[in-house]
XYZ file of C-alpha atoms in Angstrom:
768
model
C -25.872 -2.607 -18.954
C -23.049 -4.973 -18.185
C -23.495 -8.668 -17.859
C -23.454 -10.511 -14.579
C -20.429 -12.678 -13.971
C -18.217 -14.033 -11.291
C -17.140 -11.683 -8.567
C -14.129 -9.480 -9.020
C -11.558 -10.667 -6.577
C -10.427 -12.810 -9.482
C -12.544 -11.699 -12.395
C -15.043 -9.147 -13.517
C -17.811 -9.598 -16.009
C -18.133 -7.903 -19.316
C -14.817 -8.943 -20.809
C -12.558 -6.164 -19.516
C -9.064 -7.622 -19.650
C -6.204 -7.098 -17.257
C -4.906 -4.560 -19.685
C -8.196 -2.736 -19.347
C -7.010 0.090 -17.106
C -4.693 1.419 -19.741
C -7.591 1.459 -22.174
C -10.233 2.716 -19.768
C -11.316 -0.069 -17.404
C -14.972 -0.653 -16.777
C -15.472 -2.729 -13.668
C -17.608 -5.506 -14.999
C -18.574 -3.983 -18.348
C -17.600 -1.906 -21.336
C -15.607 1.242 -20.727
C -17.666 4.371 -20.401
C -17.188 7.567 -22.295
C -14.255 9.589 -21.173
C -12.273 6.467 -20.308
C -8.708 5.907 -21.285
C -5.413 6.460 -19.596
C -6.484 9.922 -18.438
C -8.876 8.311 -15.965
C -5.937 6.785 -14.147
C -3.757 9.788 -13.412
C -4.769 9.857 -9.749
C -3.356 6.465 -8.790
C -0.695 6.204 -11.478
C 2.766 4.858 -10.780
C 5.865 4.681 -12.962
C 7.102 1.230 -13.846
C 10.817 1.756 -14.500
C 12.918 -0.832 -16.294
C 16.715 -0.543 -16.277
C 18.648 -2.829 -18.632
C 22.342 -3.483 -19.298
C 23.649 -5.337 -22.349
C 27.043 -6.847 -23.063
C 27.630 -9.923 -25.215
C 30.852 -10.759 -23.419
C 30.792 -13.408 -20.713
C 32.376 -11.971 -17.566
C 32.665 -15.051 -15.386
C 30.477 -15.029 -12.312
C 30.254 -11.230 -12.104
C 26.626 -10.095 -12.098
C 25.424 -6.512 -12.688
C 23.880 -4.895 -9.608
C 22.270 -1.550 -8.781
C 22.847 0.396 -5.579
C 21.952 3.891 -4.486
C 19.253 6.001 -2.853
C 15.637 5.331 -1.875
C 13.482 3.774 -3.104
C 15.844 1.575 -5.094
C 18.099 0.447 -2.276
C 18.185 2.766 0.676
C 21.919 3.230 1.205
C 25.181 3.450 -0.718
C 26.288 0.052 0.524
C 27.480 -2.398 -2.160
C 26.595 -5.278 0.168
C 22.919 -4.278 -0.114
C 22.912 -3.787 -3.879
C 20.059 -5.312 -5.843
C 21.042 -7.992 -8.306
C 19.873 -7.555 -11.874
C 18.165 -10.566 -13.413
C 19.388 -12.142 -16.638
C 16.687 -11.525 -19.240
C 18.623 -12.800 -22.268
C 22.048 -14.316 -22.723
C 23.576 -10.845 -22.930
C 20.932 -8.745 -21.169
C 20.339 -8.028 -17.469
C 17.263 -6.201 -16.176
C 16.002 -4.582 -12.976
C 12.551 -3.039 -12.700
C 10.830 -1.181 -9.896
C 7.901 1.144 -9.232
C 8.083 4.794 -8.166
C 5.574 7.676 -7.989
C 5.487 9.836 -11.142
C 6.704 12.917 -9.244
C 9.369 11.153 -7.213
C 12.379 13.112 -6.125
C 15.540 12.516 -8.138
C 16.988 9.073 -7.447
C 20.749 8.700 -7.640
C 22.379 5.322 -8.165
C 25.208 3.471 -9.870
C 25.741 0.097 -11.485
C 28.313 -2.293 -10.105
C 29.611 -5.796 -10.809
C 30.097 -8.398 -8.135
C 29.920 -12.181 -7.816
C 26.479 -13.661 -7.435
C 27.280 -15.576 -4.252
C 29.970 -13.387 -2.680
C 30.488 -9.808 -1.573
C 33.861 -9.281 -3.272
C 35.334 -8.311 -5.614
C 33.007 -5.370 -6.184
C 33.618 -3.204 -9.271
C 31.746 0.131 -9.394
C 31.064 1.827 -12.738
C 33.129 4.837 -13.655
C 31.782 8.364 -13.527
C 29.319 10.294 -11.368
C 26.090 8.795 -10.007
C 23.226 8.388 -12.443
C 20.121 10.509 -11.853
C 16.577 9.256 -12.420
C 13.903 11.975 -12.537
C 10.321 11.383 -13.591
C 11.304 7.853 -14.574
C 13.899 9.089 -17.084
C 17.693 9.039 -16.810
C 19.468 12.385 -17.067
C 22.677 13.065 -18.974
C 24.603 10.452 -20.977
C 22.722 7.260 -20.252
C 23.946 5.013 -23.047
C 27.120 3.444 -21.680
C 28.383 2.084 -18.352
C 32.149 1.555 -18.061
C 33.852 -0.821 -15.624
C 37.611 -1.154 -15.145
C 38.880 -4.632 -14.365
C 42.354 -5.534 -13.154
C 43.165 -1.953 -12.321
C 43.058 0.107 -15.509
C 44.195 -2.671 -17.840
C 40.796 -3.931 -18.939
C 37.597 -1.978 -19.591
C 34.146 -3.537 -19.976
C 31.455 -1.507 -21.653
C 27.729 -2.093 -21.141
C 24.989 -0.470 -23.125
C 22.318 0.988 -20.839
C 18.618 1.144 -21.650
C 15.874 2.796 -19.655
C 12.113 2.613 -20.093
C 9.326 4.049 -17.950
C 5.636 3.177 -18.332
C 2.713 4.666 -16.444
C 0.722 1.912 -14.747
C -2.379 1.914 -12.597
C -2.809 0.252 -9.193
C -4.857 -2.476 -10.869
C -2.012 -3.222 -13.256
C 0.373 -3.514 -10.320
C -2.103 -5.863 -8.688
C -2.162 -8.025 -11.805
C 1.586 -8.427 -11.423
C 1.046 -9.403 -7.810
C -1.331 -12.152 -8.889
C 0.980 -13.461 -11.603
C 3.730 -14.123 -9.093
C 1.231 -15.623 -6.694
C -0.148 -18.047 -9.265
C 3.259 -19.046 -10.608
C 4.985 -19.200 -7.217
C 7.947 -17.253 -8.512
C 10.143 -15.754 -5.807
C 10.393 -11.989 -5.994
C 12.616 -10.248 -3.463
C 13.513 -6.737 -2.412
C 16.730 -6.256 -0.422
C 17.036 -10.034 -0.243
C 13.857 -10.434 1.831
C 10.558 -11.768 0.468
C 7.479 -9.734 1.337
C 5.527 -12.916 2.024
C 6.835 -16.441 2.376
C 4.788 -19.439 3.403
C 6.278 -22.470 5.078
C 3.690 -25.040 6.118
C 6.233 -27.501 7.427
C 6.934 -27.609 11.195
C 10.410 -26.289 11.913
C 10.975 -26.628 15.641
C 9.169 -28.694 18.196
C 7.992 -26.919 21.324
C 10.324 -27.642 24.207
C 8.578 -29.179 27.141
C 9.256 -27.858 30.577
C 7.570 -26.178 33.501
C 8.690 -22.765 32.376
C 7.182 -23.127 28.897
C 3.832 -24.751 29.632
C 0.474 -23.169 30.322
C -2.284 -24.215 32.608
C -5.209 -25.802 30.802
C -7.473 -22.956 31.912
C -6.570 -20.113 29.579
C -8.881 -17.771 31.472
C -6.262 -17.801 34.228
C -4.201 -15.472 32.062
C -6.990 -13.038 31.189
C -6.306 -9.425 32.206
C -8.615 -6.390 31.978
C -8.512 -4.325 28.802
C -7.362 -0.709 29.318
C -10.388 0.660 27.478
C -13.180 -1.846 27.041
C -15.109 -1.324 23.782
C -18.632 0.003 24.291
C -21.285 -2.687 24.519
C -23.828 -0.589 22.701
C -26.219 -0.767 19.793
C -24.143 0.107 16.713
C -26.549 2.788 15.476
C -26.194 4.667 18.763
C -22.504 5.158 18.002
C -23.411 7.252 14.950
C -23.090 11.030 14.941
C -25.276 12.955 17.381
C -28.103 14.843 15.616
C -26.869 18.438 15.745
C -30.083 19.831 14.281
C -32.124 18.291 17.093
C -29.949 18.658 20.175
C -27.904 21.811 19.438
C -30.180 24.596 18.278
C -28.409 26.969 15.940
C -25.164 25.000 16.021
C -23.306 24.464 12.781
C -21.094 21.538 11.931
C -18.564 24.107 10.718
C -17.754 24.727 14.382
C -16.817 21.088 14.886
C -13.053 21.326 14.906
C -12.368 17.746 15.947
C -12.314 15.715 12.778
C -13.331 12.080 12.696
C -9.751 10.893 12.966
C -9.290 12.910 16.110
C -6.798 15.383 14.614
C -7.705 18.935 15.483
C -7.728 21.421 12.645
C -5.652 24.502 13.501
C -8.064 26.803 11.682
C -11.197 25.764 13.582
C -12.478 26.235 17.083
C -12.651 23.283 19.465
C -16.036 21.617 19.751
C -16.155 17.835 20.043
C -19.418 16.488 18.677
C -17.850 13.135 17.864
C -18.927 10.027 19.694
C -15.371 9.538 20.957
C -16.205 12.132 23.602
C -13.982 10.465 26.173
C -10.859 11.258 24.156
C -8.917 14.391 25.033
C -8.102 16.969 22.389
C -4.442 17.452 21.550
C -2.661 20.432 20.139
C -3.265 21.437 16.542
C -1.485 19.447 13.865
C -0.148 20.959 10.685
C -1.276 19.342 7.470
C 1.219 17.979 4.969
C 1.387 20.616 2.267
C 3.194 18.236 -0.065
C 0.124 16.052 -0.503
C -1.759 16.573 -3.725
C -5.386 15.889 -4.501
C -6.385 13.497 -7.221
C -9.146 11.314 -8.501
C -9.725 8.782 -11.197
C -8.977 5.245 -10.011
C -11.990 3.590 -11.609
C -14.179 4.744 -14.466
C -17.267 2.608 -14.865
C -20.421 3.381 -16.773
C -22.049 -0.022 -16.620
C -22.938 -2.733 -14.181
C -20.344 -5.319 -13.250
C -20.091 -8.154 -10.760
C -17.395 -9.601 -8.544
C -17.063 -13.083 -7.068
C -14.688 -14.282 -4.324
C -11.571 -16.180 -5.368
C -11.220 -19.574 -3.692
C -7.602 -20.231 -2.791
C -6.244 -23.688 -3.325
C -4.897 -25.635 -0.387
C -1.280 -26.452 0.199
C 0.220 -23.329 -1.309
C 3.940 -23.239 -0.660
C 6.752 -20.941 -1.574
C 4.531 -17.938 -2.136
C 6.328 -14.623 -2.459
C 4.675 -11.266 -2.982
C 6.152 -7.852 -3.654
C 4.199 -4.976 -2.132
C 5.468 -1.454 -2.481
C 8.019 0.911 -3.856
C 11.252 -0.713 -4.874
C 9.771 -4.024 -6.007
C 12.079 -5.129 -8.793
C 10.262 -7.935 -10.554
C 6.976 -6.584 -11.875
C 6.201 -7.754 -15.427
C 7.037 -5.195 -18.051
C 3.653 -4.509 -19.638
C 0.254 -5.522 -18.415
C -1.472 -3.874 -21.360
C 0.224 -6.349 -23.657
C -1.682 -9.105 -21.797
C 1.393 -11.328 -21.900
C 3.717 -11.107 -18.935
C 7.351 -12.003 -18.470
C 6.384 -15.370 -17.052
C 4.769 -16.310 -20.335
C 1.292 -16.401 -18.806
C -1.490 -15.071 -21.013
C -4.622 -13.563 -19.493
C -7.787 -14.515 -21.305
C -11.364 -13.504 -20.731
C -11.657 -15.904 -17.795
C -9.229 -13.800 -15.752
C -10.245 -10.254 -16.392
C -9.478 -8.414 -13.200
C -6.697 -8.627 -10.625
C -7.256 -9.819 -7.105
C -8.750 -7.109 -4.930
C -6.214 -7.411 -2.127
C -3.372 -6.938 -4.580
C -5.047 -3.885 -6.042
C -5.463 -2.338 -2.616
C -1.835 -3.132 -1.844
C -0.818 -1.227 -4.937
C -3.288 1.536 -4.146
C -1.626 1.966 -0.758
C 1.644 2.649 -2.573
C -0.075 5.183 -4.803
C -1.663 6.802 -1.781
C 1.779 7.648 -0.424
C 2.160 9.869 -3.444
C -1.052 11.834 -3.599
C -2.443 11.615 -0.085
C -5.763 10.376 1.201
C -7.864 13.514 0.738
C -9.984 14.503 -2.241
C -11.721 17.796 -2.970
C -15.030 16.156 -3.697
C -17.215 15.377 -0.695
C -18.653 11.895 -0.804
C -21.951 10.624 0.630
C -22.381 6.862 0.882
C -26.161 6.432 1.123
C -27.228 3.018 2.423
C -30.251 1.335 0.836
C -31.962 -1.861 1.902
C -34.698 -3.531 3.862
C -34.363 -3.761 7.647
C -32.188 -6.566 9.060
C -29.969 -6.731 5.961
C -26.764 -5.550 7.625
C -26.824 -1.870 6.621
C -25.726 -0.494 9.987
C -23.049 -3.162 10.371
C -21.704 -2.253 6.923
C -21.859 1.459 7.757
C -19.926 1.006 10.998
C -17.278 -1.145 9.332
C -16.790 1.229 6.416
C -16.660 4.245 8.749
C -13.956 2.578 10.833
C -11.876 1.730 7.758
C -12.020 5.210 6.223
C -11.283 6.940 9.541
C -8.261 4.721 10.028
C -6.945 5.746 6.614
C -7.234 9.402 7.630
C -10.421 10.384 5.797
C -12.748 12.608 7.823
C -15.689 10.212 7.988
C -18.905 10.252 10.022
C -21.795 7.848 10.328
C -25.279 9.439 10.283
C -28.038 7.042 11.352
C -31.568 8.219 10.539
C -33.060 5.787 13.068
C -31.199 7.675 15.792
C -32.806 10.917 14.575
C -36.251 9.276 14.499
C -35.943 7.948 18.037
C -34.810 11.318 19.349
C -37.631 13.255 17.666
C -40.519 10.772 17.798
C -39.561 8.404 20.600
C -38.686 4.711 20.678
C -42.177 3.301 21.028
C -43.342 3.527 17.417
C -45.245 0.419 16.333
C -45.259 -1.182 12.893
C -48.174 1.076 11.909
C -45.798 4.051 11.898
C -44.013 2.437 8.920
C -47.088 1.643 6.797
C -47.139 2.972 3.242
C -50.719 4.231 3.746
C -49.846 6.253 6.850
C -49.190 9.798 5.510
C -48.250 11.143 8.952
C -45.684 8.387 9.381
C -44.270 8.924 5.895
C -43.980 12.670 6.473
C -42.310 12.146 9.859
C -39.781 9.681 8.434
C -38.957 11.944 5.483
C -38.534 14.847 7.894
C -35.918 13.109 10.034
C -34.142 11.852 6.896
C -33.943 15.453 5.629
C -32.647 16.627 9.015
C -29.920 13.982 8.966
C -28.972 14.907 5.403
C -28.802 18.603 6.299
C -26.572 17.816 9.252
C -24.311 15.720 7.045
C -24.010 18.462 4.421
C -23.312 21.095 7.096
C -20.644 18.837 8.533
C -19.064 18.382 5.101
C -19.046 22.137 4.564
C -17.166 22.388 7.852
C -14.377 20.056 6.727
C -15.866 16.559 6.632
C -15.078 14.357 3.666
C -17.138 11.145 3.703
C -20.616 10.888 5.199
C -22.220 7.463 5.675
C -25.999 8.004 5.503
C -27.622 4.994 7.187
C -31.341 4.410 6.520
C -33.590 2.131 4.480
C -34.020 4.740 1.696
C -36.195 2.098 0.082
C -38.139 4.216 -2.435
C -37.038 6.205 -5.466
C -38.892 9.223 -4.108
C -36.771 9.245 -0.945
C -33.557 8.751 -2.894
C -34.429 11.532 -5.335
C -35.054 13.839 -2.382
C -31.558 13.074 -1.086
C -30.033 13.586 -4.519
C -31.667 17.017 -4.812
C -30.335 18.004 -1.412
C -26.857 16.807 -2.381
C -26.669 18.854 -5.589
C -23.644 21.185 -5.564
C -22.756 19.873 -2.085
C -21.476 16.320 -2.415
C -21.376 13.284 -4.649
C -23.786 10.452 -3.760
C -23.051 6.744 -4.112
C -25.890 4.421 -3.142
C -24.802 1.276 -1.299
C -27.571 -1.326 -1.427
C -27.415 -4.428 0.772
C -29.500 -7.357 -0.434
C -29.871 -10.665 1.391
C -31.984 -13.582 0.177
C -31.038 -16.136 2.850
C -34.029 -16.571 5.220
C -31.837 -18.014 7.979
C -29.532 -14.995 7.986
C -32.497 -12.620 7.892
C -34.095 -14.399 10.852
C -30.832 -14.193 12.817
C -30.501 -10.477 12.061
C -34.106 -9.853 13.119
C -33.574 -11.529 16.477
C -30.365 -9.544 17.051
C -32.314 -6.399 16.229
C -34.958 -7.181 18.831
C -32.259 -7.842 21.438
C -30.183 -4.716 20.727
C -32.350 -1.987 19.202
C -33.640 0.784 21.512
C -36.934 0.492 19.605
C -37.691 -2.604 21.680
C -35.829 -1.815 24.886
C -39.125 -1.083 26.674
C -40.927 -4.108 25.216
C -40.979 -6.782 27.934
C -42.497 -9.423 25.659
C -39.805 -10.660 23.261
C -42.254 -12.491 20.994
C -44.499 -9.419 20.761
C -41.506 -7.332 19.738
C -40.509 -9.960 17.191
C -43.969 -9.966 15.662
C -44.070 -6.151 15.509
C -40.723 -5.985 13.739
C -41.781 -8.580 11.180
C -44.886 -6.504 10.458
C -42.658 -3.448 10.042
C -40.555 -5.439 7.583
C -43.642 -6.392 5.568
C -44.619 -2.708 5.339
C -41.198 -1.884 3.899
C -41.281 -4.811 1.464
C -44.568 -3.562 -0.064
C -42.993 -0.350 -1.336
C -39.362 -1.393 -1.754
C -37.760 -0.308 -5.043
C -34.231 -1.569 -5.808
C -31.620 0.990 -6.769
C -31.264 1.589 -10.482
C -30.407 5.258 -10.611
C -27.196 7.204 -10.218
C -23.923 5.763 -9.001
C -24.373 2.667 -6.915
C -22.831 -0.427 -5.377
C -24.987 -3.491 -4.758
C -23.903 -6.079 -2.204
C -25.945 -9.189 -3.012
C -25.820 -12.115 -0.576
C -22.327 -11.111 0.557
C -23.012 -11.584 4.255
C -21.012 -14.802 4.380
C -18.519 -13.636 1.791
C -18.997 -16.720 -0.390
C -21.191 -17.067 -3.443
C -22.286 -13.437 -3.372
C -22.001 -10.615 -5.857
C -20.845 -7.027 -5.760
C -22.280 -4.924 -8.575
C -21.018 -1.441 -9.356
C -22.428 1.194 -11.684
C -20.996 4.569 -12.688
C -18.294 4.483 -10.024
C -15.364 6.819 -10.586
C -12.664 8.288 -8.408
C -9.792 7.025 -6.330
C -11.599 6.900 -2.997
C -14.745 5.183 -4.354
C -12.470 2.609 -5.929
C -10.855 1.858 -2.577
C -14.288 1.542 -0.992
C -15.269 -1.030 -3.620
C -12.152 -3.083 -2.924
C -12.761 -2.955 0.804
C -16.373 -4.088 0.460
C -15.530 -6.942 -1.885
C -13.252 -8.371 0.810
C -15.604 -7.889 3.773
C -17.705 -10.641 5.301
C -19.303 -11.535 8.640
C -17.709 -14.910 9.338
C -16.812 -14.903 13.063
C -13.116 -15.560 13.704
C -10.491 -14.390 16.197
C -7.459 -12.292 15.336
C -4.660 -12.517 17.900
C -2.159 -9.664 18.152
C 1.084 -9.926 20.098
C 4.485 -8.307 20.161
C 7.578 -10.444 19.747
C 9.287 -11.740 22.853
C 11.675 -9.423 24.618
C 14.689 -8.695 22.375
C 18.212 -7.624 23.266
C 17.401 -4.095 22.088
C 14.375 -4.071 24.427
C 16.734 -4.879 27.293
C 19.147 -2.149 26.242
C 16.410 0.399 25.514
C 17.460 0.839 21.913
C 15.230 1.755 18.955
C 14.707 -0.519 15.971
C 17.456 -2.926 15.023
C 17.178 -6.598 14.131
C 18.439 -8.335 17.246
C 17.657 -11.799 18.595
C 15.532 -12.568 21.644
C 16.720 -12.352 25.216
C 16.343 -15.347 27.516
C 13.028 -13.902 28.706
C 11.935 -13.484 25.089
C 12.818 -17.083 24.289
C 10.712 -18.231 27.227
C 7.769 -16.186 25.957
C 8.126 -17.802 22.521
C 7.685 -21.216 24.138
C 4.741 -20.053 26.227
C 3.150 -18.462 23.160
C 3.467 -21.735 21.238
C 1.760 -23.559 24.098
C -0.981 -20.933 24.249
C -1.696 -21.108 20.516
C -1.739 -24.894 20.617
C -4.434 -24.802 23.295
C -6.392 -21.785 22.050
C -6.476 -22.831 18.390
C -6.321 -26.609 18.721
C -9.570 -26.991 16.767
C -8.636 -24.342 14.183
C -6.266 -26.146 11.871
C -6.751 -23.558 9.137
C -5.293 -20.771 11.289
C -2.157 -18.960 10.116
C 0.745 -17.229 11.849
C 1.825 -13.856 10.433
C 5.166 -12.290 11.353
C 7.370 -9.487 10.108
C 10.631 -10.285 8.329
C 12.712 -9.201 11.341
C 14.293 -12.055 13.211
C 12.827 -11.239 16.631
C 9.310 -11.990 15.346
C 10.453 -14.980 13.292
C 12.211 -16.422 16.358
C 9.141 -15.784 18.503
C 7.056 -17.819 16.055
C 9.599 -20.604 15.545
C 8.378 -22.902 18.388
C 4.821 -22.844 16.986
C 4.110 -25.998 15.003
C 1.245 -27.180 12.864
C 0.309 -23.820 11.300
C 1.530 -22.025 8.161
C 3.841 -19.109 8.920
C 3.709 -16.066 6.671
C 6.317 -13.288 6.708
C 5.084 -9.816 5.762
C 7.532 -7.026 5.081
C 4.588 -4.694 5.726
C 4.590 -5.880 9.371
C 8.177 -4.720 9.990
C 8.638 -2.202 12.783
C 8.510 1.521 12.042
C 11.695 2.509 10.232
C 13.660 4.721 12.625
C 16.096 5.819 9.918
C 19.303 7.368 11.187
C 18.111 6.817 14.764
C 18.115 3.044 14.341
C 19.934 1.384 17.226
C 20.029 4.508 19.414
C 18.400 5.023 22.803
C 15.982 7.909 23.297
C 18.482 9.519 25.650
C 21.101 9.393 22.907
C 18.664 10.890 20.415
C 17.827 13.656 22.898
C 21.514 14.431 23.420
C 22.757 14.131 19.829
C 19.676 15.368 17.950
C 17.695 17.528 20.369
C 15.625 19.141 17.597
C 14.523 15.748 16.291
C 13.725 14.586 19.808
C 11.582 17.648 20.434
C 9.797 17.359 17.075
C 8.890 13.771 17.835
C 7.692 14.648 21.311
C 5.358 17.322 19.934
C 3.878 15.274 17.079
C 4.508 11.536 17.322
C 1.792 10.786 14.777
C 3.272 12.774 11.902
C 6.899 12.872 12.979
C 9.091 11.077 10.451
C 12.493 9.831 11.525
C 15.263 11.204 9.273
C 15.405 8.731 6.373
C 12.744 6.735 8.189
C 8.974 6.582 8.683
C 6.163 8.197 10.624
C 3.130 6.503 12.162
C 1.075 7.729 9.203
C 3.552 6.031 6.870
C 3.107 2.808 8.830
C -0.677 3.037 8.506
C -0.396 3.460 4.748
C 1.747 0.367 4.310
C -0.525 -1.641 6.611
C -3.600 -1.185 4.403
C -3.011 -4.442 2.451
C -2.602 -6.233 5.789
C -6.005 -4.916 6.904
C -7.597 -6.045 3.644
C -6.122 -9.523 4.040
C -7.292 -9.691 7.656
C -10.788 -8.752 6.500
C -10.673 -11.514 3.884
C -9.633 -14.243 6.281
C -12.256 -16.694 7.531
C -9.891 -18.589 9.815
C -8.032 -17.307 12.889
C -4.852 -15.279 12.347
C -2.037 -14.757 14.847
C -0.082 -11.562 14.122
C 3.362 -11.420 15.759
C 4.766 -7.979 15.102
C 6.096 -4.812 16.723
C 4.841 -2.041 18.974
C 4.183 0.707 16.400
C 2.661 -1.693 13.878
C 0.366 -3.325 16.429
C -0.717 0.076 17.727
C -1.891 0.934 14.210
C -3.667 -2.412 13.712
C -5.304 -2.225 17.128
C -6.524 1.312 16.409
C -8.259 0.014 13.284
C -10.209 -2.711 15.066
C -11.159 -0.563 18.045
C -11.908 2.584 15.992
C -9.472 4.732 17.956
C -8.740 8.254 16.652
C -5.472 8.544 14.746
C -4.136 11.063 17.262
C -4.123 8.298 19.910
C -2.241 5.686 17.854
C 1.308 6.549 19.060
C 0.264 6.285 22.726
C -1.810 3.074 22.686
C -0.613 0.604 25.307
C 0.920 -2.448 23.661
C 2.770 -4.402 26.378
C 5.260 -7.189 25.821
C 4.296 -10.806 26.445
C 0.574 -10.077 26.165
C -1.885 -11.436 23.602
C -4.782 -9.257 22.461
C -7.591 -11.339 20.990
C -9.916 -9.436 18.667
C -13.119 -11.363 17.979
C -14.784 -10.292 14.731
C -18.377 -11.258 14.002
C -21.908 -10.112 13.316
C -22.223 -8.365 16.680
C -19.131 -6.245 16.122
C -15.629 -6.370 17.585
C -14.895 -7.787 21.043
C -11.552 -7.789 22.840
C -9.884 -10.058 25.364
C -6.314 -9.886 26.700
C -4.067 -12.685 27.957
C -0.864 -11.855 29.856
C 1.430 -14.877 29.763
C 4.401 -13.308 31.568
C 5.138 -10.279 33.718
């Protein structure tokens, strides 16, 4: 068994170093048998290091690299990436690519560090990088200066190392802790500036009335005000005699399988089915992110105040990752000791999102997350949150709540006596509905489902062993146990249960219902047996997200690893998240796609009104932050806001429209009718030539979601239509098929309130 230690956002117990993944990482303990680099093939990336050496000083000319994706993105010398001087005679550029990346073609060039000319391109054909290795003669790069009179020769070195997502995350943390700028294409992924830049201009056109409710507008689709357990899957075995989950063609993400018939048993019954979507045959199936055979613990990392100048690379093409994590000594000279044994979770998920672009989000193995815990410990809340996250990532996920089965079969008026350990009829009835729910979940998995969330107390070993027997040869089980020792939190959860649960809907006497539930809780406590068998995750006092522990045992696989990272960042602290598009831009006025234009006069007015709104709405929330993309229309929209840190995320940039950038849809229809028609038929999966699809956007937004889940203070996200559609779909649990058509109007603020009762939405329209 592993030792207990501080929680793994910053460190894991058991002495596994940052280099652990390469040697078989055990999350919080010694590596299990079968560890080693082989366990990491599923999420592996190639860390490529290109070096050029020449002892001759060549004035202010600096070696650069330019070429195809993902190094640069175009054969434009003005956008070339500068190589960094590693030694007096050595320059280096490093980046990360998938192991099976398509051949990258590029060239070296020399140009002044602070000017665009002169630009001297190396002689010969483009260099080809395949599988991380250079093809052909890779030893020498020749440059001709002053016409053909002078030739400079550089020796070229290339090295490629396989690294895991956790190793990439360790690099992310190194730059964070040392505040070293790291840029791709001249733009930092994240930059923090806590100093006010522009004061808000006063004037009648830019001010808001004191009553913010004056600007409230109805939401297009109000979220259901319903008990969370009722939103779980409908019990097919009880309400559809003879029906099989295999006939359920509508997957949890709302994408209809072309090989199945149409039968919507999902709780999003108000959503219309769309035409069948073809799956991406290029995606491969993998596993092996984490291999753990012992118990480990994770503890939240407390960020220091006043962080400035923070830059983070996230994604393919990041040039400044340290060369070798396994060496435990990075380029910055920082050594990792036993006190810092695991990278920050958000960084790991950011890297995992990059890896996911390579191998896809689906795995062969079906996964059952079986909740365990006493009543009023947050099991259903955790189940709902995890279901929403996995659906948003594209995993076919469904929440099965055994309480819903019990109420349908035995009614809602069962007293505490029904749950006594000496009531054989009650025990048999509860085991029966648990078995029915498990059978439904397995049938659903056999029909195409991937992750089932099995929500019940499952408080005895006997019950859990029954579920494990049923799961044999059908799916892998991971027990997720929620433990809470705070009496105040338990009391709050109990009272919410009495107010919301259908079990007490017909109980007119609140106090009588409260007493009955507490007696039910005592009956469960008498026979409760903590999880100690199989694969499991224990969430101990993590309700507030501070001071808790996350223990994992025998967890392996890419998807289970992502689930662990999501859970370690989740908490219940209520806080608002405000989403808004930038103010109207010149391209909005002209009806053009993409671009990086400035705001129109109307957009500038909205920026002032937005600053006034945030000042009034968040006047008591001095720890709030403003997040923007790196495009100037969002930066300009945020510029009048004062008093809050502003963070630029490259991940929040608008969907890349590739060769269509700057065109109108009419121009696209006329010039590229086939592309226009392909997009019209499948906006979700359609990828602009040399650009992105909505699914690509969702993948790169995963680290943003993790950071939003981590935040305990309000966040204002100023971004773009496609990006905000994807973020909004996450919070409101909308099917992926609906993402491209979600209404996201200009000059409107969508406030998402996150808390123990779920997600609530309010909209403010500041301008027409």
